[in-house]
């Protein structure tokens, strides 16, 4: 609908918030290029769905967020349950492989004549990788199951996904290695923590 509306007005519409963003009543939803094109605001607003919370159906990053929160909660000092964190990493591993095999939307939509009509922000591969790994690494590097499972996940994804996906994974692997070097003083513990294991053990 947005592409058709932009085509009829001979303009480009930019959707400002990304799916999953919090939007307050005064926040702008759209930018129009060129700005002098007249489009009915109420009609534009009807083309955007709002809800009280994020949804798994429309917001793929939300599934990652839920799993990361489960892992982070399990790794908190009050809980100290690294096995649950490893189980959450199993699911994050599946999600990353699924996303890594997809052609992700670049956030540009064109009309039938190939003319740009809609711009919208979408999470890219690097965003999904950072979301899946960063907090779990920061909270769990000192719990030996976590770096072992993280390493196994990253090494496996580097091996099975297209090469274009590898740089973000290698960057996370390097950060994981730095965290292990920092957190494990004993050489044998470091060796174990730097060995990938699909179960973490």
PDB file of C-alpha atoms in Angstrom:
ATOM      1  CA  UNK A   1       0.000   0.000   0.000  1.00  0.00           C
ATOM      2  CA  UNK A   2       2.819   2.405   0.797  1.00  0.00           C
ATOM      3  CA  UNK A   3       4.556   1.684  -2.510  1.00  0.00           C
ATOM      4  CA  UNK A   4       1.304   2.240  -4.430  1.00  0.00           C
ATOM      5  CA  UNK A   5       0.663   5.477  -2.533  1.00  0.00           C
ATOM      6  CA  UNK A   6       4.185   6.722  -3.272  1.00  0.00           C
ATOM      7  CA  UNK A   7       3.805   5.803  -6.933  1.00  0.00           C
ATOM      8  CA  UNK A   8       0.505   7.680  -7.216  1.00  0.00           C
ATOM      9  CA  UNK A   9       2.070  10.783  -5.643  1.00  0.00           C
ATOM     10  CA  UNK A  10       5.329  10.322  -7.599  1.00  0.00           C
ATOM     11  CA  UNK A  11       7.470  10.464  -4.479  1.00  0.00           C
ATOM     12  CA  UNK A  12       9.523   8.352  -2.077  1.00  0.00           C
ATOM     13  CA  UNK A  13       8.124   7.544   1.349  1.00  0.00           C
ATOM     14  CA  UNK A  14      10.483   6.830   4.236  1.00  0.00           C
ATOM     15  CA  UNK A  15       9.063   4.912   7.182  1.00  0.00           C
ATOM     16  CA  UNK A  16      10.981   6.385  10.119  1.00  0.00           C
ATOM     17  CA  UNK A  17      10.559   3.785  12.909  1.00  0.00           C
ATOM     18  CA  UNK A  18      11.801   0.254  12.449  1.00  0.00           C
ATOM     19  CA  UNK A  19       9.450  -2.623  13.176  1.00  0.00           C
ATOM     20  CA  UNK A  20       9.652  -3.205  16.925  1.00  0.00           C
ATOM     21  CA  UNK A  21      10.543   0.400  17.819  1.00  0.00           C
ATOM     22  CA  UNK A  22       8.648   2.191  20.561  1.00  0.00           C
ATOM     23  CA  UNK A  23       6.684   5.070  19.036  1.00  0.00           C
ATOM     24  CA  UNK A  24       5.294   7.846  21.220  1.00  0.00           C
ATOM     25  CA  UNK A  25       2.284   9.930  20.058  1.00  0.00           C
ATOM     26  CA  UNK A  26       4.370  12.876  18.806  1.00  0.00           C
ATOM     27  CA  UNK A  27       7.028  10.882  16.948  1.00  0.00           C
ATOM     28  CA  UNK A  28       7.201  11.247  13.157  1.00  0.00           C
ATOM     29  CA  UNK A  29       6.200   8.143  11.227  1.00  0.00           C
ATOM     30  CA  UNK A  30       7.074   9.210   7.684  1.00  0.00           C
ATOM     31  CA  UNK A  31       9.260  11.490   5.624  1.00  0.00           C
ATOM     32  CA  UNK A  32       8.218  12.344   2.088  1.00  0.00           C
ATOM     33  CA  UNK A  33      10.677  13.113  -0.733  1.00  0.00           C
ATOM     34  CA  UNK A  34      10.201  15.613  -2.280  1.00  0.00           C
ATOM     35  CA  UNK A  35       8.530  17.257   0.685  1.00  0.00           C
ATOM     36  CA  UNK A  36       6.012  19.215  -1.415  1.00  0.00           C
ATOM     37  CA  UNK A  37       4.051  16.095  -2.447  1.00  0.00           C
ATOM     38  CA  UNK A  38       0.611  15.973  -0.862  1.00  0.00           C
ATOM     39  CA  UNK A  39      -0.372  12.649   0.705  1.00  0.00           C
ATOM     40  CA  UNK A  40      -3.277  12.132   3.098  1.00  0.00           C
ATOM     41  CA  UNK A  41      -1.712  11.666   6.553  1.00  0.00           C
ATOM     42  CA  UNK A  42      -4.639   9.686   7.913  1.00  0.00           C
ATOM     43  CA  UNK A  43      -4.391   7.258   5.000  1.00  0.00           C
ATOM     44  CA  UNK A  44      -0.680   6.776   5.655  1.00  0.00           C
ATOM     45  CA  UNK A  45      -1.302   6.147   9.347  1.00  0.00           C
ATOM     46  CA  UNK A  46      -3.838   3.441   8.514  1.00  0.00           C
ATOM     47  CA  UNK A  47      -1.101   1.567   6.631  1.00  0.00           C
ATOM     48  CA  UNK A  48       0.953   1.066   9.801  1.00  0.00           C
ATOM     49  CA  UNK A  49      -0.017  -1.446  12.495  1.00  0.00           C
ATOM     50  CA  UNK A  50       0.537  -0.475  16.126  1.00  0.00           C
ATOM     51  CA  UNK A  51       0.446  -2.710  19.169  1.00  0.00           C
ATOM     52  CA  UNK A  52       1.196  -2.593  22.859  1.00  0.00           C
ATOM     53  CA  UNK A  53       4.189  -4.916  22.499  1.00  0.00           C
ATOM     54  CA  UNK A  54       6.518  -6.421  19.930  1.00  0.00           C
ATOM     55  CA  UNK A  55       5.393  -9.564  18.105  1.00  0.00           C
ATOM     56  CA  UNK A  56       7.337 -12.574  16.868  1.00  0.00           C
ATOM     57  CA  UNK A  57       5.338 -12.638  13.639  1.00  0.00           C
ATOM     58  CA  UNK A  58       6.365  -9.161  12.486  1.00  0.00           C
ATOM     59  CA  UNK A  59       9.605  -8.539  14.365  1.00  0.00           C
ATOM     60  CA  UNK A  60      12.269 -11.226  13.819  1.00  0.00           C
ATOM     61  CA  UNK A  61      14.751  -9.555  16.176  1.00  0.00           C
ATOM     62  CA  UNK A  62      12.251 -10.061  19.018  1.00  0.00           C
ATOM     63  CA  UNK A  63      12.807 -13.841  18.954  1.00  0.00           C
ATOM     64  CA  UNK A  64      16.534 -13.223  19.418  1.00  0.00           C
ATOM     65  CA  UNK A  65      15.822 -10.757  22.217  1.00  0.00           C
ATOM     66  CA  UNK A  66      13.707 -13.290  24.120  1.00  0.00           C
ATOM     67  CA  UNK A  67      16.407 -15.986  23.925  1.00  0.00           C
ATOM     68  CA  UNK A  68      19.147 -13.531  24.938  1.00  0.00           C
ATOM     69  CA  UNK A  69      17.056 -12.409  27.903  1.00  0.00           C
ATOM     70  CA  UNK A  70      16.605 -16.022  29.022  1.00  0.00           C
ATOM     71  CA  UNK A  71      20.363 -16.599  28.790  1.00  0.00           C
ATOM     72  CA  UNK A  72      21.167 -13.318  30.557  1.00  0.00           C
ATOM     73  CA  UNK A  73      18.717 -14.074  33.358  1.00  0.00           C
ATOM     74  CA  UNK A  74      20.222 -17.546  33.800  1.00  0.00           C
ATOM     75  CA  UNK A  75      23.727 -16.041  33.994  1.00  0.00           C
ATOM     76  CA  UNK A  76      22.868 -13.464  36.650  1.00  0.00           C
ATOM     77  CA  UNK A  77      24.651 -13.974  40.009  1.00  0.00           C
ATOM     78  CA  UNK A  78      21.326 -14.562  41.736  1.00  0.00           C
ATOM     79  CA  UNK A  79      20.437 -17.467  39.410  1.00  0.00           C
ATOM     80  CA  UNK A  80      23.814 -18.834  38.229  1.00  0.00           C
ATOM     81  CA  UNK A  81      22.356 -21.395  35.805  1.00  0.00           C
ATOM     82  CA  UNK A  82      24.772 -21.688  32.855  1.00  0.00           C
ATOM     83  CA  UNK A  83      23.058 -24.834  31.550  1.00  0.00           C
ATOM     84  CA  UNK A  84      19.904 -22.834  30.819  1.00  0.00           C
ATOM     85  CA  UNK A  85      22.089 -20.238  29.097  1.00  0.00           C
ATOM     86  CA  UNK A  86      23.571 -22.991  26.912  1.00  0.00           C
ATOM     87  CA  UNK A  87      20.065 -24.213  26.023  1.00  0.00           C
ATOM     88  CA  UNK A  88      19.184 -20.654  25.005  1.00  0.00           C
ATOM     89  CA  UNK A  89      22.361 -20.587  22.882  1.00  0.00           C
ATOM     90  CA  UNK A  90      21.126 -23.741  21.125  1.00  0.00           C
ATOM     91  CA  UNK A  91      18.060 -21.779  20.011  1.00  0.00           C
ATOM     92  CA  UNK A  92      20.115 -18.717  19.070  1.00  0.00           C
ATOM     93  CA  UNK A  93      22.339 -20.997  16.994  1.00  0.00           C
ATOM     94  CA  UNK A  94      19.275 -22.240  15.077  1.00  0.00           C
ATOM     95  CA  UNK A  95      17.964 -18.702  14.601  1.00  0.00           C
ATOM     96  CA  UNK A  96      21.307 -17.392  13.330  1.00  0.00           C
ATOM     97  CA  UNK A  97      21.666 -20.247  10.867  1.00  0.00           C
ATOM     98  CA  UNK A  98      18.124 -19.647   9.600  1.00  0.00           C
ATOM     99  CA  UNK A  99      18.673 -15.896   9.176  1.00  0.00           C
ATOM    100  CA  UNK A 100      22.177 -16.388   7.766  1.00  0.00           C
ATOM    101  CA  UNK A 101      20.800 -18.478   4.913  1.00  0.00           C
ATOM    102  CA  UNK A 102      18.222 -15.843   3.947  1.00  0.00           C
ATOM    103  CA  UNK A 103      18.497 -12.890   1.597  1.00  0.00           C
ATOM    104  CA  UNK A 104      17.805 -10.093   4.073  1.00  0.00           C
ATOM    105  CA  UNK A 105      15.705  -7.153   2.966  1.00  0.00           C
ATOM    106  CA  UNK A 106      17.769  -4.055   2.257  1.00  0.00           C
ATOM    107  CA  UNK A 107      14.928  -1.742   3.253  1.00  0.00           C
ATOM    108  CA  UNK A 108      14.307  -0.464  -0.277  1.00  0.00           C
ATOM    109  CA  UNK A 109      11.072  -1.153  -2.163  1.00  0.00           C
ATOM    110  CA  UNK A 110      10.554  -0.352  -5.842  1.00  0.00           C
ATOM    111  CA  UNK A 111       7.524  -0.024  -8.073  1.00  0.00           C
ATOM    112  CA  UNK A 112       6.927  -2.127 -11.184  1.00  0.00           C
ATOM    113  CA  UNK A 113       9.042   0.290 -13.237  1.00  0.00           C
ATOM    114  CA  UNK A 114      12.019  -0.156 -10.888  1.00  0.00           C
ATOM    115  CA  UNK A 115      11.695   3.275  -9.294  1.00  0.00           C
ATOM    116  CA  UNK A 116      12.471   3.593  -5.569  1.00  0.00           C
ATOM    117  CA  UNK A 117       9.241   4.250  -3.670  1.00  0.00           C
ATOM    118  CA  UNK A 118       9.725   3.148  -0.054  1.00  0.00           C
ATOM    119  CA  UNK A 119      12.621   3.262   2.419  1.00  0.00           C
ATOM    120  CA  UNK A 120      12.353   1.396   5.709  1.00  0.00           C
ATOM    121  CA  UNK A 121      14.941   0.328   8.264  1.00  0.00           C
ATOM    122  CA  UNK A 122      15.486  -3.393   8.732  1.00  0.00           C
ATOM    123  CA  UNK A 123      17.959  -5.304  10.906  1.00  0.00           C
ATOM    124  CA  UNK A 124      20.932  -6.601   8.943  1.00  0.00           C
ATOM    125  CA  UNK A 125      23.065  -9.699   9.518  1.00  0.00           C
ATOM    126  CA  UNK A 126      25.547  -7.856  11.737  1.00  0.00           C
ATOM    127  CA  UNK A 127      22.674  -6.674  13.937  1.00  0.00           C
ATOM    128  CA  UNK A 128      21.371 -10.210  14.445  1.00  0.00           C
ATOM    129  CA  UNK A 129      24.853 -11.542  15.258  1.00  0.00           C
ATOM    130  CA  UNK A 130      25.587  -8.773  17.770  1.00  0.00           C
ATOM    131  CA  UNK A 131      22.178  -9.209  19.382  1.00  0.00           C
ATOM    132  CA  UNK A 132      22.613 -12.974  19.701  1.00  0.00           C
ATOM    133  CA  UNK A 133      26.173 -12.960  21.048  1.00  0.00           C
ATOM    134  CA  UNK A 134      27.241  -9.746  22.787  1.00  0.00           C
ATOM    135  CA  UNK A 135      25.284  -9.834  26.044  1.00  0.00           C
ATOM    136  CA  UNK A 136      25.670 -13.585  26.474  1.00  0.00           C
ATOM    137  CA  UNK A 137      29.431 -13.219  26.041  1.00  0.00           C
ATOM    138  CA  UNK A 138      29.642 -10.297  28.459  1.00  0.00           C
ATOM    139  CA  UNK A 139      27.546 -11.983  31.142  1.00  0.00           C
ATOM    140  CA  UNK A 140      28.787 -15.539  30.668  1.00  0.00           C
ATOM    141  CA  UNK A 141      32.435 -15.517  29.598  1.00  0.00           C
ATOM    142  CA  UNK A 142      33.581 -16.493  33.083  1.00  0.00           C
ATOM    143  CA  UNK A 143      31.273 -19.532  33.158  1.00  0.00           C
ATOM    144  CA  UNK A 144      33.192 -22.131  31.182  1.00  0.00           C
ATOM    145  CA  UNK A 145      30.142 -23.725  29.543  1.00  0.00           C
ATOM    146  CA  UNK A 146      29.225 -20.445  27.858  1.00  0.00           C
ATOM    147  CA  UNK A 147      32.440 -19.635  25.958  1.00  0.00           C
ATOM    148  CA  UNK A 148      32.722 -23.277  24.884  1.00  0.00           C
ATOM    149  CA  UNK A 149      29.168 -23.268  23.492  1.00  0.00           C
ATOM    150  CA  UNK A 150      29.577 -19.805  21.954  1.00  0.00           C
ATOM    151  CA  UNK A 151      32.785 -20.862  20.215  1.00  0.00           C
ATOM    152  CA  UNK A 152      31.156 -24.022  18.863  1.00  0.00           C
ATOM    153  CA  UNK A 153      28.256 -21.957  17.538  1.00  0.00           C
ATOM    154  CA  UNK A 154      30.436 -19.330  15.873  1.00  0.00           C
ATOM    155  CA  UNK A 155      32.822 -21.877  14.333  1.00  0.00           C
ATOM    156  CA  UNK A 156      29.939 -23.938  12.982  1.00  0.00           C
ATOM    157  CA  UNK A 157      28.205 -20.913  11.459  1.00  0.00           C
ATOM    158  CA  UNK A 158      31.467 -19.758   9.835  1.00  0.00           C
ATOM    159  CA  UNK A 159      31.800 -23.222   8.294  1.00  0.00           C
ATOM    160  CA  UNK A 160      28.244 -23.637   6.964  1.00  0.00           C
ATOM    161  CA  UNK A 161      27.046 -20.138   6.038  1.00  0.00           C
ATOM    162  CA  UNK A 162      28.049 -18.150   2.941  1.00  0.00           C
ATOM    163  CA  UNK A 163      31.415 -16.396   3.205  1.00  0.00           C
ATOM    164  CA  UNK A 164      29.693 -12.998   3.230  1.00  0.00           C
ATOM    165  CA  UNK A 165      28.312 -13.882   6.673  1.00  0.00           C
ATOM    166  CA  UNK A 166      31.728 -14.765   8.124  1.00  0.00           C
ATOM    167  CA  UNK A 167      33.242 -11.345   9.026  1.00  0.00           C
ATOM    168  CA  UNK A 168      30.663 -10.569  11.706  1.00  0.00           C
ATOM    169  CA  UNK A 169      31.056 -14.076  13.139  1.00  0.00           C
ATOM    170  CA  UNK A 170      34.868 -13.835  13.132  1.00  0.00           C
ATOM    171  CA  UNK A 171      34.674 -10.494  14.926  1.00  0.00           C
ATOM    172  CA  UNK A 172      32.548 -12.053  17.676  1.00  0.00           C
ATOM    173  CA  UNK A 173      34.965 -14.992  17.867  1.00  0.00           C
ATOM    174  CA  UNK A 174      37.884 -12.582  18.374  1.00  0.00           C
ATOM    175  CA  UNK A 175      35.968 -10.768  21.134  1.00  0.00           C
ATOM    176  CA  UNK A 176      35.208 -14.100  22.772  1.00  0.00           C
ATOM    177  CA  UNK A 177      38.898 -15.057  22.695  1.00  0.00           C
ATOM    178  CA  UNK A 178      39.804 -11.730  24.340  1.00  0.00           C
ATOM    179  CA  UNK A 179      37.211 -12.305  27.063  1.00  0.00           C
ATOM    180  CA  UNK A 180      38.582 -15.785  27.781  1.00  0.00           C
ATOM    181  CA  UNK A 181      42.153 -14.454  27.933  1.00  0.00           C
ATOM    182  CA  UNK A 182      41.005 -11.836  30.406  1.00  0.00           C
ATOM    183  CA  UNK A 183      38.827 -14.045  32.627  1.00  0.00           C
ATOM    184  CA  UNK A 184      40.902 -17.253  32.918  1.00  0.00           C
ATOM    185  CA  UNK A 185      44.267 -16.971  34.635  1.00  0.00           C
ATOM    186  CA  UNK A 186      45.102 -20.676  34.629  1.00  0.00           C
ATOM    187  CA  UNK A 187      46.475 -21.947  31.294  1.00  0.00           C
ATOM    188  CA  UNK A 188      44.494 -25.192  31.403  1.00  0.00           C
ATOM    189  CA  UNK A 189      41.236 -23.365  32.139  1.00  0.00           C
ATOM    190  CA  UNK A 190      41.986 -21.022  29.241  1.00  0.00           C
ATOM    191  CA  UNK A 191      42.632 -23.987  26.957  1.00  0.00           C
ATOM    192  CA  UNK A 192      39.324 -25.580  27.927  1.00  0.00           C
ATOM    193  CA  UNK A 193      37.392 -22.324  27.591  1.00  0.00           C
ATOM    194  CA  UNK A 194      38.888 -21.805  24.127  1.00  0.00           C
ATOM    195  CA  UNK A 195      37.725 -25.236  22.915  1.00  0.00           C
ATOM    196  CA  UNK A 196      34.334 -25.303  21.254  1.00  0.00           C
ATOM    197  CA  UNK A 197      31.743 -27.761  22.499  1.00  0.00           C
ATOM    198  CA  UNK A 198      28.157 -28.032  21.234  1.00  0.00           C
ATOM    199  CA  UNK A 199      26.974 -28.945  24.748  1.00  0.00           C
ATOM    200  CA  UNK A 200      29.293 -26.555  26.575  1.00  0.00           C
ATOM    201  CA  UNK A 201      30.681 -29.347  28.744  1.00  0.00           C
TER     202      UNK A 201
END
